Short mmCIF file of C-alpha atoms and ligand atoms in Angstrom, two decimals:
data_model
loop_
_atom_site.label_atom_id
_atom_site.label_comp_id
_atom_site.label_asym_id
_atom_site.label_seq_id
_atom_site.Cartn_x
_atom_site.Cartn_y
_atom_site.Cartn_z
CA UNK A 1 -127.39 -28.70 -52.41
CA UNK A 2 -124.29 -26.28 -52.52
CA UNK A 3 -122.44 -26.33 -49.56
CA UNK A 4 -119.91 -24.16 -48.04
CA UNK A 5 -117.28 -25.71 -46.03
CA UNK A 6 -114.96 -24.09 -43.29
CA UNK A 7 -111.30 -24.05 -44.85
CA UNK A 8 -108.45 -25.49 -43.35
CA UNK A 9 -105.17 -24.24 -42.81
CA UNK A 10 -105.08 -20.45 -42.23
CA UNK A 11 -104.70 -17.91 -39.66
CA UNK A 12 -105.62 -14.59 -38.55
CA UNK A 13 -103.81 -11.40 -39.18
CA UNK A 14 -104.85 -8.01 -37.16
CA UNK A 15 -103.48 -5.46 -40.02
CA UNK A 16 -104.58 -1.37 -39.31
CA UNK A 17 -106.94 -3.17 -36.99
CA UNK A 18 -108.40 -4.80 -39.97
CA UNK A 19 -109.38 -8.63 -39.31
CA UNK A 20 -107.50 -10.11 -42.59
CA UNK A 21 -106.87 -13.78 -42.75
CA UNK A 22 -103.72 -15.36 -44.43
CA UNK A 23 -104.37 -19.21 -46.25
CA UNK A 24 -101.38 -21.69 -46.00
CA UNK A 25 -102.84 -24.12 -48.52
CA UNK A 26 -100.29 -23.46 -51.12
CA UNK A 27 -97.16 -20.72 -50.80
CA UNK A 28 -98.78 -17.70 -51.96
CA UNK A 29 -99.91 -17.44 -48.92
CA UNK A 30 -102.67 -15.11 -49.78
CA UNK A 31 -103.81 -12.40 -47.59
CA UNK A 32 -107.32 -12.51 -47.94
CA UNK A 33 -109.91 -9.45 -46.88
CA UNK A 34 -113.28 -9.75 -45.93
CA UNK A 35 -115.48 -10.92 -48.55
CA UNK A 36 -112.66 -11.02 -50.69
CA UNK A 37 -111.02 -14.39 -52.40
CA UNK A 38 -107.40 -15.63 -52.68
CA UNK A 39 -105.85 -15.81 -55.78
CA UNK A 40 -106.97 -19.17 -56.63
CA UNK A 41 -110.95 -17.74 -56.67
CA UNK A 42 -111.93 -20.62 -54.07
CA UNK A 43 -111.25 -19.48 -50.68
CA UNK A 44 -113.15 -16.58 -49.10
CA UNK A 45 -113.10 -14.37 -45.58
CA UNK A 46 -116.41 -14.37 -44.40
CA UNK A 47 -116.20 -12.46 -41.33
CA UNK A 48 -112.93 -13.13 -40.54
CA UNK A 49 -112.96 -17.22 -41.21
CA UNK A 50 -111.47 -18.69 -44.04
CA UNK A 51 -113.78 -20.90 -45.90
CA UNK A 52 -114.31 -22.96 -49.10
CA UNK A 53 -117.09 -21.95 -51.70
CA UNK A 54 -119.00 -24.37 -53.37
CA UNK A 55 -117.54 -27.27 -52.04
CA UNK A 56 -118.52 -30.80 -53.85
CA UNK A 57 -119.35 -28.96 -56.78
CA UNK A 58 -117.12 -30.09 -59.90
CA UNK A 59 -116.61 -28.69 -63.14
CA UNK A 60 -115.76 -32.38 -64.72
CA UNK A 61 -115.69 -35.83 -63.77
CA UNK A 62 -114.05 -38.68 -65.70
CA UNK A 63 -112.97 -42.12 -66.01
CA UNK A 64 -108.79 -41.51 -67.65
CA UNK A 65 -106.40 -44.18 -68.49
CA UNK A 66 -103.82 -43.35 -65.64
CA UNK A 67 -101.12 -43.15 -68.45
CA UNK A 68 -102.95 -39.65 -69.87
CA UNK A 69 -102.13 -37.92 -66.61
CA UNK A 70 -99.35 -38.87 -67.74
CA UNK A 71 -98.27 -41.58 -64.88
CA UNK A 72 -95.97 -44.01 -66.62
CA UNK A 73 -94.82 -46.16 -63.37
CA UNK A 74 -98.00 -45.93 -61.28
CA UNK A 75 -100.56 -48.77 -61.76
CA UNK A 76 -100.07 -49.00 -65.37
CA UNK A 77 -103.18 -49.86 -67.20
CA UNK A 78 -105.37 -48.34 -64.67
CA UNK A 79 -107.89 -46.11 -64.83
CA UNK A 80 -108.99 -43.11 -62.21
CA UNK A 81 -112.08 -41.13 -62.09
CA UNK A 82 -110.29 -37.72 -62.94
CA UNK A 83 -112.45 -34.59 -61.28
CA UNK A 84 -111.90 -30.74 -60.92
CA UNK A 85 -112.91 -27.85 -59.86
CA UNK A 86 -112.52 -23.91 -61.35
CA UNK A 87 -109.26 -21.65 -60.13
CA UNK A 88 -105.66 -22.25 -60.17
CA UNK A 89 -103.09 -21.05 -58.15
CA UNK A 90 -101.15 -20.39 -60.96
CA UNK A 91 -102.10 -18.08 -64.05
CA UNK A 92 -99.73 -19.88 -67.14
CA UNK A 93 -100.33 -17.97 -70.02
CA UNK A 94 -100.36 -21.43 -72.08
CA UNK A 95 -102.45 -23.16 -69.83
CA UNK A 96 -104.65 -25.22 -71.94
CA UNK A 97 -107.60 -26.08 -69.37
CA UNK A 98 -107.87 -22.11 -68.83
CA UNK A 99 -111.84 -22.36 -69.43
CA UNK A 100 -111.69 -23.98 -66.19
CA UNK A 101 -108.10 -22.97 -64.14
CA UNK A 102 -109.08 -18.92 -65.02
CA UNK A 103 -112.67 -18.97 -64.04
CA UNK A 104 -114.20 -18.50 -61.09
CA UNK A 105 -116.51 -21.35 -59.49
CA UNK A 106 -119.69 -21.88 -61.01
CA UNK A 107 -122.54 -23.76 -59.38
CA UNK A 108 -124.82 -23.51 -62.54
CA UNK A 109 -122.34 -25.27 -64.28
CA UNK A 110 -121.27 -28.06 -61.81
CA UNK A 111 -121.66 -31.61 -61.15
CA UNK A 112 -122.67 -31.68 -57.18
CA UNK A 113 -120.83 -34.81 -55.89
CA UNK A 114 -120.30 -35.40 -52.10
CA UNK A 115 -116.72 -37.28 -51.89
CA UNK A 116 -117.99 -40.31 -50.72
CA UNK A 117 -120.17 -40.10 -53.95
CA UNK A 118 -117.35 -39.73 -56.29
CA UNK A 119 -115.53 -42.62 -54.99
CA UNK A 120 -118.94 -45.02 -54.94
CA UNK A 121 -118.85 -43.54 -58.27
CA UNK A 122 -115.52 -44.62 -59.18
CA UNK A 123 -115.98 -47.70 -57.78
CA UNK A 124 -119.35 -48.47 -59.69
CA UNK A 125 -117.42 -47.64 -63.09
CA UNK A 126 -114.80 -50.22 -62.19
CA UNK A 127 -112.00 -47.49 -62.01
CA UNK A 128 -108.85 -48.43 -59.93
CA UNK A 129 -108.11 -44.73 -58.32
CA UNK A 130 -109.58 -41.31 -58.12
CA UNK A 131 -107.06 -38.15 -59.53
CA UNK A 132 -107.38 -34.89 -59.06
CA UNK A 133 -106.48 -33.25 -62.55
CA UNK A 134 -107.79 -30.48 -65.23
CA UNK A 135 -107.51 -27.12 -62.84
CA UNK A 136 -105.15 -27.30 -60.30
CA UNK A 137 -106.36 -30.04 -57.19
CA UNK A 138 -104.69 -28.47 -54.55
CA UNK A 139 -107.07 -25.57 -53.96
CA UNK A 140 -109.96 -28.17 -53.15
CA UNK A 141 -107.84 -29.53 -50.33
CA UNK A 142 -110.81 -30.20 -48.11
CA UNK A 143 -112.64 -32.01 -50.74
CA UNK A 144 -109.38 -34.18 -51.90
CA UNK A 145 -108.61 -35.22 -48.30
CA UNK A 146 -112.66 -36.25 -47.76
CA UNK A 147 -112.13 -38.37 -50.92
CA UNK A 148 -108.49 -39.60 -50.51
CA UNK A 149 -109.86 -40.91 -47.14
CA UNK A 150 -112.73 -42.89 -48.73
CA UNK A 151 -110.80 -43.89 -51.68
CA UNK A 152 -108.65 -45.90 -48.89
CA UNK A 153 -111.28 -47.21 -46.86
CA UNK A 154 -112.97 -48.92 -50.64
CA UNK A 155 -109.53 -49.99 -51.72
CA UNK A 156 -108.81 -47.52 -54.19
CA UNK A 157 -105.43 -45.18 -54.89
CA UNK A 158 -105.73 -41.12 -54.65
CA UNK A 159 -103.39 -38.84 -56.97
CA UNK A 160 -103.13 -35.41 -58.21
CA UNK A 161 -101.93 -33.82 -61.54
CA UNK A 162 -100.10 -30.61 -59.30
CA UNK A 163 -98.07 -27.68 -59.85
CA UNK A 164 -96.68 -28.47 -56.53
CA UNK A 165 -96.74 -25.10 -55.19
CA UNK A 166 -98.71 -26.65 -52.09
CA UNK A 167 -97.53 -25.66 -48.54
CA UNK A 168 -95.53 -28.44 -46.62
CA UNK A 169 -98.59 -28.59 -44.37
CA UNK A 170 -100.95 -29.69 -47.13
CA UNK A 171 -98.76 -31.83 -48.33
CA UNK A 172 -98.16 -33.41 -45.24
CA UNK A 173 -102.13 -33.61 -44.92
CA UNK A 174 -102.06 -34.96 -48.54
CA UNK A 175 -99.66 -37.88 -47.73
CA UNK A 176 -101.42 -38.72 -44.78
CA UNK A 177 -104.79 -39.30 -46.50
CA UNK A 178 -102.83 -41.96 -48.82
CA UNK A 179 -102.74 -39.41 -51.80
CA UNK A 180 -99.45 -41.49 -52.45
CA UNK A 181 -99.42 -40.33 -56.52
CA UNK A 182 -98.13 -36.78 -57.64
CA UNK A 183 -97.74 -35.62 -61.53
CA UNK A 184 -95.91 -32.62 -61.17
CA UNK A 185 -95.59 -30.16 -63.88
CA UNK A 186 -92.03 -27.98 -63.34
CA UNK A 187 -92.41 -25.24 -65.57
CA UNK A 188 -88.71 -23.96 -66.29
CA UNK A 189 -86.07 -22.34 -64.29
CA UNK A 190 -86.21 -19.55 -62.08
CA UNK A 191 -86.51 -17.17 -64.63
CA UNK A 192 -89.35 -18.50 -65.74
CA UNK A 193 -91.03 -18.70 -62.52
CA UNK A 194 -90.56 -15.22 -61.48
CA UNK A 195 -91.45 -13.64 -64.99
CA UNK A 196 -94.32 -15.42 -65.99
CA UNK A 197 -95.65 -17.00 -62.56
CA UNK A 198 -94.30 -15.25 -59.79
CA UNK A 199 -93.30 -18.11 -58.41
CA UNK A 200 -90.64 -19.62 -57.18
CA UNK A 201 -89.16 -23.78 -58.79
CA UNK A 202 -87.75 -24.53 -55.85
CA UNK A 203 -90.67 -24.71 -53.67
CA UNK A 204 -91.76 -27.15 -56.58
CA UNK A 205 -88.86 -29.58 -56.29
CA UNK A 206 -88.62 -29.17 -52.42
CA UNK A 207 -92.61 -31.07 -52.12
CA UNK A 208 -91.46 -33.68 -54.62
CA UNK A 209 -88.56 -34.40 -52.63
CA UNK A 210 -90.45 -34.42 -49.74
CA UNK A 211 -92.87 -36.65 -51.12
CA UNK A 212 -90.24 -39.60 -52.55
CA UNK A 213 -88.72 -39.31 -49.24
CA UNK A 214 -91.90 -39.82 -47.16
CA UNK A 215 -92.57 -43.28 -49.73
CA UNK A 216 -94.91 -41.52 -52.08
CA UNK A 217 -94.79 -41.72 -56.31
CA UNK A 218 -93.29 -38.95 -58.14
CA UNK A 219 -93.20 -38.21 -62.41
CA UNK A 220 -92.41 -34.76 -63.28
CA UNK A 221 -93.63 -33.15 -66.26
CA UNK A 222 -91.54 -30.90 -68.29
CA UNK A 223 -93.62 -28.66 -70.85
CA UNK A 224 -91.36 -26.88 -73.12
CA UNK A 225 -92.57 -23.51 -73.72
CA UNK A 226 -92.04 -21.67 -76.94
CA UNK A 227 -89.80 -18.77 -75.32
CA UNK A 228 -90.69 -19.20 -72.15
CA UNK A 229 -88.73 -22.31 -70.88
CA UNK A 230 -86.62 -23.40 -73.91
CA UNK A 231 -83.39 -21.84 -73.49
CA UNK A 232 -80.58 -24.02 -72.48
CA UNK A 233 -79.53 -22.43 -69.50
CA UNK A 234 -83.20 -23.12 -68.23
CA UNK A 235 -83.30 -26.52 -69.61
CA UNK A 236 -79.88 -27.54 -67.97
CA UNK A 237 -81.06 -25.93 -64.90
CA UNK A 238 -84.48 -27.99 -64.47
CA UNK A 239 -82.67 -31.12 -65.73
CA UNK A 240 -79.60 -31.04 -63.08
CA UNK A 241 -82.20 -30.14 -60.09
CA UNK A 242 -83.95 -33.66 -61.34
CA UNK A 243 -81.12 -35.94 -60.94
CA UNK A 244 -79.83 -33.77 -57.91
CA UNK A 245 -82.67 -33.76 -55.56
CA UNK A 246 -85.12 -36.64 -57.43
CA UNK A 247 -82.79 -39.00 -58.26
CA UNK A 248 -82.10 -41.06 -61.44
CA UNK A 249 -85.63 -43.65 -61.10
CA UNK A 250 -88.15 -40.35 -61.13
CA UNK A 251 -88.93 -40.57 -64.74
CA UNK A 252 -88.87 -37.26 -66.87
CA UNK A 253 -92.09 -36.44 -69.19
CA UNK A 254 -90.48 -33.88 -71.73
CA UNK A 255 -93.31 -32.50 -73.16
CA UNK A 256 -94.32 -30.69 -76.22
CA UNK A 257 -96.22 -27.29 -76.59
CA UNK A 258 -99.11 -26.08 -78.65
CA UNK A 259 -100.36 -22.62 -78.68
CA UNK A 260 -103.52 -22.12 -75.98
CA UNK A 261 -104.94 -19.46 -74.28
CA UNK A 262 -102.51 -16.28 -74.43
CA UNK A 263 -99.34 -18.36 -75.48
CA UNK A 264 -99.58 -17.85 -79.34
CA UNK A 265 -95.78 -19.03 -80.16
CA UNK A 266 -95.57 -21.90 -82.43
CA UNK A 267 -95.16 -25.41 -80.82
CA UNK A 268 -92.21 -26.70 -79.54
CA UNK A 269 -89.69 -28.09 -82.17
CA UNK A 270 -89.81 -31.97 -81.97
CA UNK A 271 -85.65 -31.36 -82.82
CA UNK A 272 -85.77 -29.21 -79.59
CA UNK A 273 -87.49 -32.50 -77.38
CA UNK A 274 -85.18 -34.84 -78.38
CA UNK A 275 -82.12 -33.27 -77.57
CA UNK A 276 -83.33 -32.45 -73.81
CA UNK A 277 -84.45 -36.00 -73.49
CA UNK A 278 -81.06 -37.39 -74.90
CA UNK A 279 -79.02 -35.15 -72.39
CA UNK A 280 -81.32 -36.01 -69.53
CA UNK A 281 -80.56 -39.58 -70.61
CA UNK A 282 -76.66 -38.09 -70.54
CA UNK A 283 -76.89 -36.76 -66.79
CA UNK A 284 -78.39 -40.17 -65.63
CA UNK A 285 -82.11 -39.93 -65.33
CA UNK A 286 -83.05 -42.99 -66.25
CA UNK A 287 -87.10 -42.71 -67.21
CA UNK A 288 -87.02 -40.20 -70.19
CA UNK A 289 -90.48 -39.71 -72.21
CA UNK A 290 -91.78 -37.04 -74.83
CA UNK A 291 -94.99 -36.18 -74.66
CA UNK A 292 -97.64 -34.98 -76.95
CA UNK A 293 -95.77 -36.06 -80.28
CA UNK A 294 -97.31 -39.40 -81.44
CA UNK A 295 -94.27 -41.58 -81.39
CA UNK A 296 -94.91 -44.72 -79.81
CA UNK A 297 -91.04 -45.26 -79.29
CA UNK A 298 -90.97 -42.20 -77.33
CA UNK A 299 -93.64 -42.85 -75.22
CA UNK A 300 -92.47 -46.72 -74.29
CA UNK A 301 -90.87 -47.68 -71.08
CA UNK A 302 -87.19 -49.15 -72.46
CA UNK A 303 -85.02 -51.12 -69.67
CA UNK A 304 -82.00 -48.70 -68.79
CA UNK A 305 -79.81 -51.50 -68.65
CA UNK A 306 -80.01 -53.72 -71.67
CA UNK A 307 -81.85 -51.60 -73.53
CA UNK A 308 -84.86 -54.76 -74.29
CA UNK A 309 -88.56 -52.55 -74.56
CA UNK A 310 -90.73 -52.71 -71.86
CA UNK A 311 -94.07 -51.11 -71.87
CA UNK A 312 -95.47 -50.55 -75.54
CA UNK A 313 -97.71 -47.24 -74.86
CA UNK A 314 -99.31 -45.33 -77.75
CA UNK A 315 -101.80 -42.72 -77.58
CA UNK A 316 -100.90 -43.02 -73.62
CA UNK A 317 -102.44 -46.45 -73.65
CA UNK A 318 -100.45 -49.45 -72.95
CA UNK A 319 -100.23 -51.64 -76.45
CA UNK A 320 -98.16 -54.49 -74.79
CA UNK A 321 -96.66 -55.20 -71.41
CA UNK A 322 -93.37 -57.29 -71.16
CA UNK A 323 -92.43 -56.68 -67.62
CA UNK A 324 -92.16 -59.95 -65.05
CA UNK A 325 -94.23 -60.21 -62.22
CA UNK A 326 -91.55 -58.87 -59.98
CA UNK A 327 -91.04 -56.18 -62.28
CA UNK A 328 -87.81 -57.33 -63.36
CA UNK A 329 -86.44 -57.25 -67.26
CA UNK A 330 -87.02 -60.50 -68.74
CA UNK A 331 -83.54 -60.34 -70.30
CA UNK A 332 -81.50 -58.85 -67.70
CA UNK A 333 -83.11 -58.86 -64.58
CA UNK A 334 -82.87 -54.94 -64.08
CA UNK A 335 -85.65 -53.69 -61.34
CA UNK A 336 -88.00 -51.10 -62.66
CA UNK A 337 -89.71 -48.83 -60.60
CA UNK A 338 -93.32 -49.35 -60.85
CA UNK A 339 -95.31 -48.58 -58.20
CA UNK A 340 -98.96 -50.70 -58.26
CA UNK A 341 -99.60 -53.82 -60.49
CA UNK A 342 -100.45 -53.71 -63.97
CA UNK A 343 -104.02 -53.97 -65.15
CA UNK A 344 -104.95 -55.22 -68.32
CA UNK A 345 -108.61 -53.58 -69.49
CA UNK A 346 -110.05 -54.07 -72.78
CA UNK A 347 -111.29 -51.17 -73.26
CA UNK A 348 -111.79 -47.68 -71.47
CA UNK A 349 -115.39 -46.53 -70.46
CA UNK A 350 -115.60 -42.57 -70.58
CA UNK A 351 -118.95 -41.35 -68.12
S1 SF4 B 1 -104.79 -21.92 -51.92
FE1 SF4 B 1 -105.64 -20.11 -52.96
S2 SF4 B 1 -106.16 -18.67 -51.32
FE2 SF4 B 1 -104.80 -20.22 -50.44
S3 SF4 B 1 -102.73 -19.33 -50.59
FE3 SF4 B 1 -103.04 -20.59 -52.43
S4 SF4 B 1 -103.85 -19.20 -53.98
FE4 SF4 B 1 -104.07 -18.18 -52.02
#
């Protein structure tokens, strides 16, 4: 059955005597007419109440290594059932899940799963988590909180793969749930943001600060974008507001570029990725990784300290773990961030 659901977080505005509602999911703060949507296709006025279409329908559901997200220091090993939806509050011209983030809902094509069936689900499969991932999670707050909430109560962790444009409300509601793992993609500098996204980074880095310092997990994902990020003004920009407001443990995914969608520039220059992750190295973040190149070494957790390999990853699976229980270096003692224990699976089961 396909359900609608009445959305949370919005209020009324009385505009030429016009009953409009404004949604305060994420900061666009849409004003939203009746029978109209928001900009992220999912949230409609029907008669002057904000609600959710097609709630518990999906457009995929997974079983991911947790590493693919990517999450480096976050229950390495794992696996999450990994589910979406359609929309986006963001329209990146790159985006490489645009079949689903530039789409509106569609029932006909769904999987209809009730939150407490994705986590029995989950559970079944032998998964350690649920994620939110492929379109942006955020807009199907109502249906990540339902699930977040049973993921806790069967022992399971909740995370999202974000563009953390959410409102400090919904993340507060996020956190509270136990959603306690965020991938957040920063997409450049302000430039970027305002030309391509109309957007604004520091609303970005504001909700990751605001979720290390309320005790939840934090990796931030760096896409370099063909002439769209890759300057060095921008790159110097997004590295210095890392190690200013996230601090030298939030590890750095620097990751690589290939054309999608309407982004036809040629992929990023490996070159390119290695200098950003040697001078974000330079300015003291301490977790540097690039992405989507096929290097083991690049992709392998190295102590900061001595220098002694970690985590062997390839093909964002883990190929050997060194790390003591206490997640200490076995040669120098050095305390890495890891948030969750490691698990050690044989193999991964796709459903
Ligand atoms: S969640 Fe959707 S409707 Fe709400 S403010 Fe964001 S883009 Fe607009």
């Amino acid at each position: 059955m396909i359900s609608r659901k009445k959305a949370l977080l919005w209020n009324i505005r009385e505009i030429h005597g016009k009953k409009l509602v404004e949604c305060n999911v994420c900061s666009r703060n849409c004003t939203i007419g009746p029978g109209m949507r928001g900009f992220c296709r999912n949230r409609v006025n029907i008669d002057g109440e904000l609600y959710v279409e097609y709630f518990g329908v999906l457009s995929a559901v997974e079983s991911r290594p947790i590493e693919i997200k990517p999450f480096f220091h976050y229950w390495p090993g794992s696996t999450a059932l990994t589910f979406s939806g359609w929309g986006c509050s963001f329209r990146c011209p790159w985006c490489q899940n645009y079949h689903l983030s530039q789409r509106d809902p569609n029932p006909l094509l769904g999987v209809y799963l009730q939150p407490s069936e994705l986590v029995e689900k989950a559970v079944k499969i032998g998964d350690e988590g649920i994620c939110g991932s492929f379109n942006e999670p955020t807009i199907h707050l109502e249906y990540i909180l339902e699930a977040a909430e049973e993921a806790r109560k069967r022992g399971l962790y909740s995370t999202i793969v974000t563009n953390g444009y959410m409102s400090r409300r919904a993340l507060e509601k996020l956190l509270d749930a136990g959603v306690d793992g965020y991938s957040i993609d920063i997409k450049g500098c302000p430039e970027t943001y305002e030309k391509i996204l109309a957007a604004n980074p520091d609303t970005v880095f504001r909700n990751a600060k605001y979720v290390l310092d309320n005790e939840g997990h934090v990796e931030m994902v760096f896409l370099v974008v063909t002439k769209a990020n890759d300057t060095w003004d921008c790159i110097e920009w997004v590295l210095s507001r890392h190690i200013e407001l996230l601090g030298p443990e939030t590890p750095l995914h620097v990751n690589r570029y290939y054309p999608a969608n309407r982004w036809s520039e040629p992929p990023t220059r490996i070159d390119l990725l290695l200098q950003i992750a040697e001078r974000a190295r330079e300015i003291g973040i301490e977790y540097v990784y690039v992405g989507n190149v096929m290097d083991p070494s690049l992709e392998s957790t190295k102590c900061p300290k001595c220098g002694k390999m970690l985590i062997i990853r390839h093909l964002y699976s883990i190929v050997e773990y060194r790390l003591e229980r206490d997640k200490k270096c076995p040669r120098c003692g050095y305390r890495i961030p890891i948030r969750g224990n490691y698990i050690e699976k044989k193999y991964h089961r796709v459903v």
